[in-house]
Amino acid sequence: SDAVPFYGVHQAGIVTPAQDRLHFVAFDVTTTKREELADLLQEWTAAAARMTQGREAGAFGAVGGAPEAPPDDTGEALGLPASGLTLTIGFGPTLFDDRFGLAAKKPAGLAGLPRFPGEALLPEISGGDLCIQACAHDPQVAVHAIRNLARIGFGRVSVRYSQLGFGRTSSTSRAQATPRNLMGFKDGTANLKLEDTAMLRDHLWVADGDGADWLTGGSYLVTRKIRMHIETWDRTSLTEQEAIFGRNKGEGAALGHQKEFDEIDFTRKGPDGMALIADDAHVRLAHPSNNKGARLLRRGYNFVDGSDGLGRLDAGLFFMAYQRDPRTQFVPVQMALARQDSLNEYIKHVSSGLFAVPPGVRDAGDYWGRALL
Ligand code: HEM
């Protein structure tokens, strides 16, 4: 079947080969009682374990319960397969404020992101006490899962914002072909992937001794909604587009190289003696060699939220990246990009999220965040 196992050492939905669709949601916790939060996480975990296996959210399902009560599943995924659904939870910095007595357990990596040059963040689509990433091959399945978790959370959490995404913009396994982002370029070529076991240990999973014990085996997620100025981009020459990324558009090879996966040699020069990959090219600035070896597992999605009322597509990249410590990974990479990337003329960061992603749920007796609560 196409069901992804729910139980494991790590949560599914991180190194799981990226599915085609996303529904991402951030919640504000409205209850102030820690027990109610723990109860909710247990109820959510049970529903998630069921839905990821293609089952209904609750035991009675959409039509099997008492007719005078609202059903314990909303029904729109009846008859649909699991569709590779993964549900991945994260805890935001604000969950560790005074409300639940969790301040002492706040992991250092959740300290917060600095302000980056050029960003224009909208608070109403940023942050969140909790997030859940639903990925699936079928959007109906991803939306059904988030809807049912929100329904179960009624009275204890409220939806702060949510984002639909399509067309994964990265590969997280060498078995996957590299997809393209809305600028038409292959995206996800140089990414941490499922098969890179040793690099995942060093760059993805929080290890014993990194800080908060409850987070061992987990990771950190940074989300950035990045609006693209699509119409301006579409009036830019191919040469300029390729110079901005430092890769060609057809094959996805670094400029001056033959193949997509050729290791990049940044010293190559053209006949004019100039570096083939410019100093302000995206791949040069984002490359580990420019960032003290920092790597990310990128797992973003394209979005088009219709148009903006001015005749422009409201489109871009919902960037998501997992890592062992955002302070030494996302932050320096994004600081380098925000300062110098020639791509900046065509994009704007409009939302931001930072979450500690707990380790996997071991079995039916365990639940999301048990070691924290
Ligand atoms: C590489 C697109 C934002 C980090 C790339 C590549 C493309 C691309 C086409 C080359 C193919 C590949 O290796 O995947 C974009 C677009 C963005 C964006 C369109 C915004 C709309 C970001 C952000 C970060 C980032 C915000 C992190 C702060 C990286 C990294 C690489 C990369 C680490 C690989 C560099 C290497 O090792 O060669 N991106 N990117 N990108 N990008 Fe981005």
PDB file of N, CA, C and O in Angstrom, residues 225-267:
ATOM      1  N   LYS A 225       7.528  31.811   4.006  1.00  0.00           N
ATOM      2  CA  LYS A 225       6.721  31.992   2.799  1.00  0.00           C
ATOM      3  C   LYS A 225       7.416  33.061   1.979  1.00  0.00           C
ATOM      4  O   LYS A 225       7.614  34.196   2.450  1.00  0.00           O
ATOM      5  N   ILE A 226       7.810  32.702   0.761  1.00  0.00           N
ATOM      6  CA  ILE A 226       8.583  33.609  -0.080  1.00  0.00           C
ATOM      7  C   ILE A 226       7.788  33.909  -1.340  1.00  0.00           C
ATOM      8  O   ILE A 226       7.571  33.044  -2.190  1.00  0.00           O
ATOM      9  N   ARG A 227       7.304  35.129  -1.414  1.00  0.00           N
ATOM     10  CA  ARG A 227       6.547  35.566  -2.581  1.00  0.00           C
ATOM     11  C   ARG A 227       7.516  35.821  -3.733  1.00  0.00           C
ATOM     12  O   ARG A 227       8.582  36.416  -3.527  1.00  0.00           O
ATOM     13  N   MET A 228       7.142  35.383  -4.924  1.00  0.00           N
ATOM     14  CA  MET A 228       7.968  35.648  -6.111  1.00  0.00           C
ATOM     15  C   MET A 228       7.306  36.733  -6.953  1.00  0.00           C
ATOM     16  O   MET A 228       6.080  36.707  -7.138  1.00  0.00           O
ATOM     17  N   HIS A 229       8.101  37.638  -7.476  1.00  0.00           N
ATOM     18  CA  HIS A 229       7.596  38.628  -8.423  1.00  0.00           C
ATOM     19  C   HIS A 229       7.629  37.983  -9.807  1.00  0.00           C
ATOM     20  O   HIS A 229       8.529  38.216 -10.605  1.00  0.00           O
ATOM     21  N   ILE A 230       6.630  37.144 -10.028  1.00  0.00           N
ATOM     22  CA  ILE A 230       6.611  36.263 -11.203  1.00  0.00           C
ATOM     23  C   ILE A 230       6.691  37.044 -12.514  1.00  0.00           C
ATOM     24  O   ILE A 230       7.424  36.676 -13.434  1.00  0.00           O
ATOM     25  N   GLU A 231       5.920  38.129 -12.605  1.00  0.00           N
ATOM     26  CA  GLU A 231       5.841  38.857 -13.874  1.00  0.00           C
ATOM     27  C   GLU A 231       7.175  39.517 -14.206  1.00  0.00           C
ATOM     28  O   GLU A 231       7.581  39.571 -15.367  1.00  0.00           O
ATOM     29  N   THR A 232       7.884  40.007 -13.203  1.00  0.00           N
ATOM     30  CA  THR A 232       9.212  40.592 -13.434  1.00  0.00           C
ATOM     31  C   THR A 232      10.186  39.503 -13.873  1.00  0.00           C
ATOM     32  O   THR A 232      10.976  39.672 -14.805  1.00  0.00           O
ATOM     33  N   TRP A 233      10.122  38.391 -13.199  1.00  0.00           N
ATOM     34  CA  TRP A 233      10.986  37.253 -13.540  1.00  0.00           C
ATOM     35  C   TRP A 233      10.781  36.826 -14.987  1.00  0.00           C
ATOM     36  O   TRP A 233      11.734  36.549 -15.714  1.00  0.00           O
ATOM     37  N   ASP A 234       9.524  36.796 -15.407  1.00  0.00           N
ATOM     38  CA  ASP A 234       9.207  36.320 -16.750  1.00  0.00           C
ATOM     39  C   ASP A 234       9.666  37.286 -17.839  1.00  0.00           C
ATOM     40  O   ASP A 234       9.662  36.929 -19.023  1.00  0.00           O
ATOM     41  N   ARG A 235      10.048  38.497 -17.449  1.00  0.00           N
ATOM     42  CA  ARG A 235      10.585  39.460 -18.417  1.00  0.00           C
ATOM     43  C   ARG A 235      12.105  39.539 -18.341  1.00  0.00           C
ATOM     44  O   ARG A 235      12.716  40.424 -18.923  1.00  0.00           O
ATOM     45  N   THR A 236      12.717  38.595 -17.618  1.00  0.00           N
ATOM     46  CA  THR A 236      14.171  38.582 -17.450  1.00  0.00           C
ATOM     47  C   THR A 236      14.777  37.577 -18.431  1.00  0.00           C
ATOM     48  O   THR A 236      14.198  36.507 -18.652  1.00  0.00           O
ATOM     49  N   SER A 237      15.920  37.909 -19.010  1.00  0.00           N
ATOM     50  CA  SER A 237      16.510  37.033 -20.022  1.00  0.00           C
ATOM     51  C   SER A 237      16.972  35.714 -19.400  1.00  0.00           C
ATOM     52  O   SER A 237      17.263  35.640 -18.202  1.00  0.00           O
ATOM     53  N   LEU A 238      17.061  34.709 -20.247  1.00  0.00           N
ATOM     54  CA  LEU A 238      17.519  33.392 -19.795  1.00  0.00           C
ATOM     55  C   LEU A 238      18.926  33.493 -19.195  1.00  0.00           C
ATOM     56  O   LEU A 238      19.213  32.902 -18.151  1.00  0.00           O
ATOM     57  N   THR A 239      19.796  34.252 -19.861  1.00  0.00           N
ATOM     58  CA  THR A 239      21.177  34.390 -19.367  1.00  0.00           C
ATOM     59  C   THR A 239      21.192  34.962 -17.955  1.00  0.00           C
ATOM     60  O   THR A 239      21.910  34.468 -17.076  1.00  0.00           O
ATOM     61  N   GLU A 240      20.370  35.988 -17.753  1.00  0.00           N
ATOM     62  CA  GLU A 240      20.309  36.615 -16.432  1.00  0.00           C
ATOM     63  C   GLU A 240      19.726  35.636 -15.395  1.00  0.00           C
ATOM     64  O   GLU A 240      20.232  35.528 -14.271  1.00  0.00           O
ATOM     65  N   GLN A 241      18.668  34.924 -15.789  1.00  0.00           N
ATOM     66  CA  GLN A 241      18.067  33.950 -14.864  1.00  0.00           C
ATOM     67  C   GLN A 241      19.102  32.910 -14.417  1.00  0.00           C
ATOM     68  O   GLN A 241      19.196  32.565 -13.233  1.00  0.00           O
ATOM     69  N   GLU A 242      19.876  32.425 -15.394  1.00  0.00           N
ATOM     70  CA  GLU A 242      20.865  31.387 -15.073  1.00  0.00           C
ATOM     71  C   GLU A 242      21.988  31.949 -14.208  1.00  0.00           C
ATOM     72  O   GLU A 242      22.496  31.279 -13.309  1.00  0.00           O
ATOM     73  N   ALA A 243      22.353  33.205 -14.470  1.00  0.00           N
ATOM     74  CA  ALA A 243      23.418  33.831 -13.673  1.00  0.00           C
ATOM     75  C   ALA A 243      22.973  33.997 -12.217  1.00  0.00           C
ATOM     76  O   ALA A 243      23.762  33.862 -11.282  1.00  0.00           O
ATOM     77  N   ILE A 244      21.691  34.294 -12.030  1.00  0.00           N
ATOM     78  CA  ILE A 244      21.168  34.509 -10.670  1.00  0.00           C
ATOM     79  C   ILE A 244      21.312  33.242  -9.828  1.00  0.00           C
ATOM     80  O   ILE A 244      21.768  33.290  -8.688  1.00  0.00           O
ATOM     81  N   PHE A 245      20.940  32.087 -10.391  1.00  0.00           N
ATOM     82  CA  PHE A 245      21.076  30.852  -9.612  1.00  0.00           C
ATOM     83  C   PHE A 245      22.502  30.295  -9.678  1.00  0.00           C
ATOM     84  O   PHE A 245      22.943  29.622  -8.758  1.00  0.00           O
ATOM     85  N   GLY A 246      23.210  30.519 -10.809  1.00  0.00           N
ATOM     86  CA  GLY A 246      24.517  29.883 -10.986  1.00  0.00           C
ATOM     87  C   GLY A 246      24.389  28.481 -11.549  1.00  0.00           C
ATOM     88  O   GLY A 246      25.330  27.704 -11.516  1.00  0.00           O
ATOM     89  N   ARG A 247      23.213  28.168 -12.052  1.00  0.00           N
ATOM     90  CA  ARG A 247      22.976  26.876 -12.708  1.00  0.00           C
ATOM     91  C   ARG A 247      22.203  27.124 -13.995  1.00  0.00           C
ATOM     92  O   ARG A 247      21.521  28.147 -14.117  1.00  0.00           O
ATOM     93  N   ASN A 248      22.305  26.185 -14.953  1.00  0.00           N
ATOM     94  CA  ASN A 248      21.529  26.381 -16.177  1.00  0.00           C
ATOM     95  C   ASN A 248      20.113  25.832 -15.998  1.00  0.00           C
ATOM     96  O   ASN A 248      19.837  25.046 -15.095  1.00  0.00           O
ATOM     97  N   LYS A 249      19.224  26.326 -16.862  1.00  0.00           N
ATOM     98  CA  LYS A 249      17.799  26.052 -16.640  1.00  0.00           C
ATOM     99  C   LYS A 249      17.392  24.672 -17.158  1.00  0.00           C
ATOM    100  O   LYS A 249      16.539  24.022 -16.565  1.00  0.00           O
ATOM    101  N   GLY A 250      18.001  24.233 -18.242  1.00  0.00           N
ATOM    102  CA  GLY A 250      17.587  22.953 -18.822  1.00  0.00           C
ATOM    103  C   GLY A 250      18.008  21.769 -17.978  1.00  0.00           C
ATOM    104  O   GLY A 250      17.185  21.052 -17.405  1.00  0.00           O
ATOM    105  N   GLU A 251      19.306  21.572 -17.874  1.00  0.00           N
ATOM    106  CA  GLU A 251      19.871  20.406 -17.186  1.00  0.00           C
ATOM    107  C   GLU A 251      19.940  20.602 -15.678  1.00  0.00           C
ATOM    108  O   GLU A 251      19.859  19.656 -14.898  1.00  0.00           O
ATOM    109  N   GLY A 252      20.112  21.858 -15.265  1.00  0.00           N
ATOM    110  CA  GLY A 252      20.302  22.111 -13.834  1.00  0.00           C
ATOM    111  C   GLY A 252      21.750  21.996 -13.418  1.00  0.00           C
ATOM    112  O   GLY A 252      22.070  21.953 -12.222  1.00  0.00           O
ATOM    113  N   ALA A 253      22.657  21.951 -14.402  1.00  0.00           N
ATOM    114  CA  ALA A 253      24.094  21.864 -14.090  1.00  0.00           C
ATOM    115  C   ALA A 253      24.601  23.232 -13.655  1.00  0.00           C
ATOM    116  O   ALA A 253      24.123  24.271 -14.137  1.00  0.00           O
ATOM    117  N   ALA A 254      25.577  23.234 -12.742  1.00  0.00           N
ATOM    118  CA  ALA A 254      26.224  24.494 -12.379  1.00  0.00           C
ATOM    119  C   ALA A 254      26.872  25.078 -13.631  1.00  0.00           C
ATOM    120  O   ALA A 254      27.327  24.338 -14.506  1.00  0.00           O
ATOM    121  N   LEU A 255      26.915  26.408 -13.740  1.00  0.00           N
ATOM    122  CA  LEU A 255      27.468  27.045 -14.937  1.00  0.00           C
ATOM    123  C   LEU A 255      28.922  26.589 -15.140  1.00  0.00           C
ATOM    124  O   LEU A 255      29.701  26.540 -14.190  1.00  0.00           O
ATOM    125  N   GLY A 256      29.235  26.217 -16.385  1.00  0.00           N
ATOM    126  CA  GLY A 256      30.568  25.705 -16.690  1.00  0.00           C
ATOM    127  C   GLY A 256      30.730  24.220 -16.411  1.00  0.00           C
ATOM    128  O   GLY A 256      31.810  23.665 -16.546  1.00  0.00           O
ATOM    129  N   HIS A 257      29.644  23.569 -15.990  1.00  0.00           N
ATOM    130  CA  HIS A 257      29.656  22.133 -15.718  1.00  0.00           C
ATOM    131  C   HIS A 257      28.699  21.441 -16.676  1.00  0.00           C
ATOM    132  O   HIS A 257      27.875  22.080 -17.329  1.00  0.00           O
ATOM    133  N   GLN A 258      28.805  20.096 -16.744  1.00  0.00           N
ATOM    134  CA  GLN A 258      28.013  19.346 -17.723  1.00  0.00           C
ATOM    135  C   GLN A 258      26.680  18.860 -17.177  1.00  0.00           C
ATOM    136  O   GLN A 258      25.642  19.008 -17.811  1.00  0.00           O
ATOM    137  N   LYS A 259      26.718  18.257 -15.997  1.00  0.00           N
ATOM    138  CA  LYS A 259      25.570  17.490 -15.512  1.00  0.00           C
ATOM    139  C   LYS A 259      25.032  18.051 -14.204  1.00  0.00           C
ATOM    140  O   LYS A 259      25.763  18.658 -13.421  1.00  0.00           O
ATOM    141  N   GLU A 260      23.751  17.772 -13.967  1.00  0.00           N
ATOM    142  CA  GLU A 260      23.080  18.295 -12.775  1.00  0.00           C
ATOM    143  C   GLU A 260      23.847  17.993 -11.485  1.00  0.00           C
ATOM    144  O   GLU A 260      23.975  18.854 -10.615  1.00  0.00           O
ATOM    145  N   PHE A 261      24.351  16.757 -11.367  1.00  0.00           N
ATOM    146  CA  PHE A 261      24.917  16.372 -10.078  1.00  0.00           C
ATOM    147  C   PHE A 261      26.443  16.508 -10.033  1.00  0.00           C
ATOM    148  O   PHE A 261      27.072  16.084  -9.060  1.00  0.00           O
ATOM    149  N   ASP A 262      27.041  17.124 -11.057  1.00  0.00           N
ATOM    150  CA  ASP A 262      28.486  17.383 -11.001  1.00  0.00           C
ATOM    151  C   ASP A 262      28.793  18.256  -9.793  1.00  0.00           C
ATOM    152  O   ASP A 262      28.096  19.249  -9.531  1.00  0.00           O
ATOM    153  N   GLU A 263      29.817  17.887  -9.076  1.00  0.00           N
ATOM    154  CA  GLU A 263      30.199  18.691  -7.918  1.00  0.00           C
ATOM    155  C   GLU A 263      30.654  20.075  -8.383  1.00  0.00           C
ATOM    156  O   GLU A 263      31.381  20.199  -9.375  1.00  0.00           O
ATOM    157  N   ILE A 264      30.221  21.120  -7.683  1.00  0.00           N
ATOM    158  CA  ILE A 264      30.477  22.469  -8.178  1.00  0.00           C
ATOM    159  C   ILE A 264      31.919  22.898  -7.906  1.00  0.00           C
ATOM    160  O   ILE A 264      32.406  22.792  -6.779  1.00  0.00           O
ATOM    161  N   ASP A 265      32.575  23.393  -8.964  1.00  0.00           N
ATOM    162  CA  ASP A 265      33.904  23.995  -8.834  1.00  0.00           C
ATOM    163  C   ASP A 265      33.717  25.500  -9.049  1.00  0.00           C
ATOM    164  O   ASP A 265      33.544  25.963 -10.176  1.00  0.00           O
ATOM    165  N   PHE A 266      33.756  26.225  -7.943  1.00  0.00           N
ATOM    166  CA  PHE A 266      33.478  27.668  -8.013  1.00  0.00           C
ATOM    167  C   PHE A 266      34.624  28.479  -8.614  1.00  0.00           C
ATOM    168  O   PHE A 266      34.484  29.666  -8.858  1.00  0.00           O
ATOM    169  N   THR A 267      35.774  27.825  -8.842  1.00  0.00           N
ATOM    170  CA  THR A 267      36.931  28.585  -9.358  1.00  0.00           C
ATOM    171  C   THR A 267      36.922  28.683 -10.883  1.00  0.00           C
ATOM    172  O   THR A 267      37.739  29.386 -11.461  1.00  0.00           O
TER     173      THR A 267
END
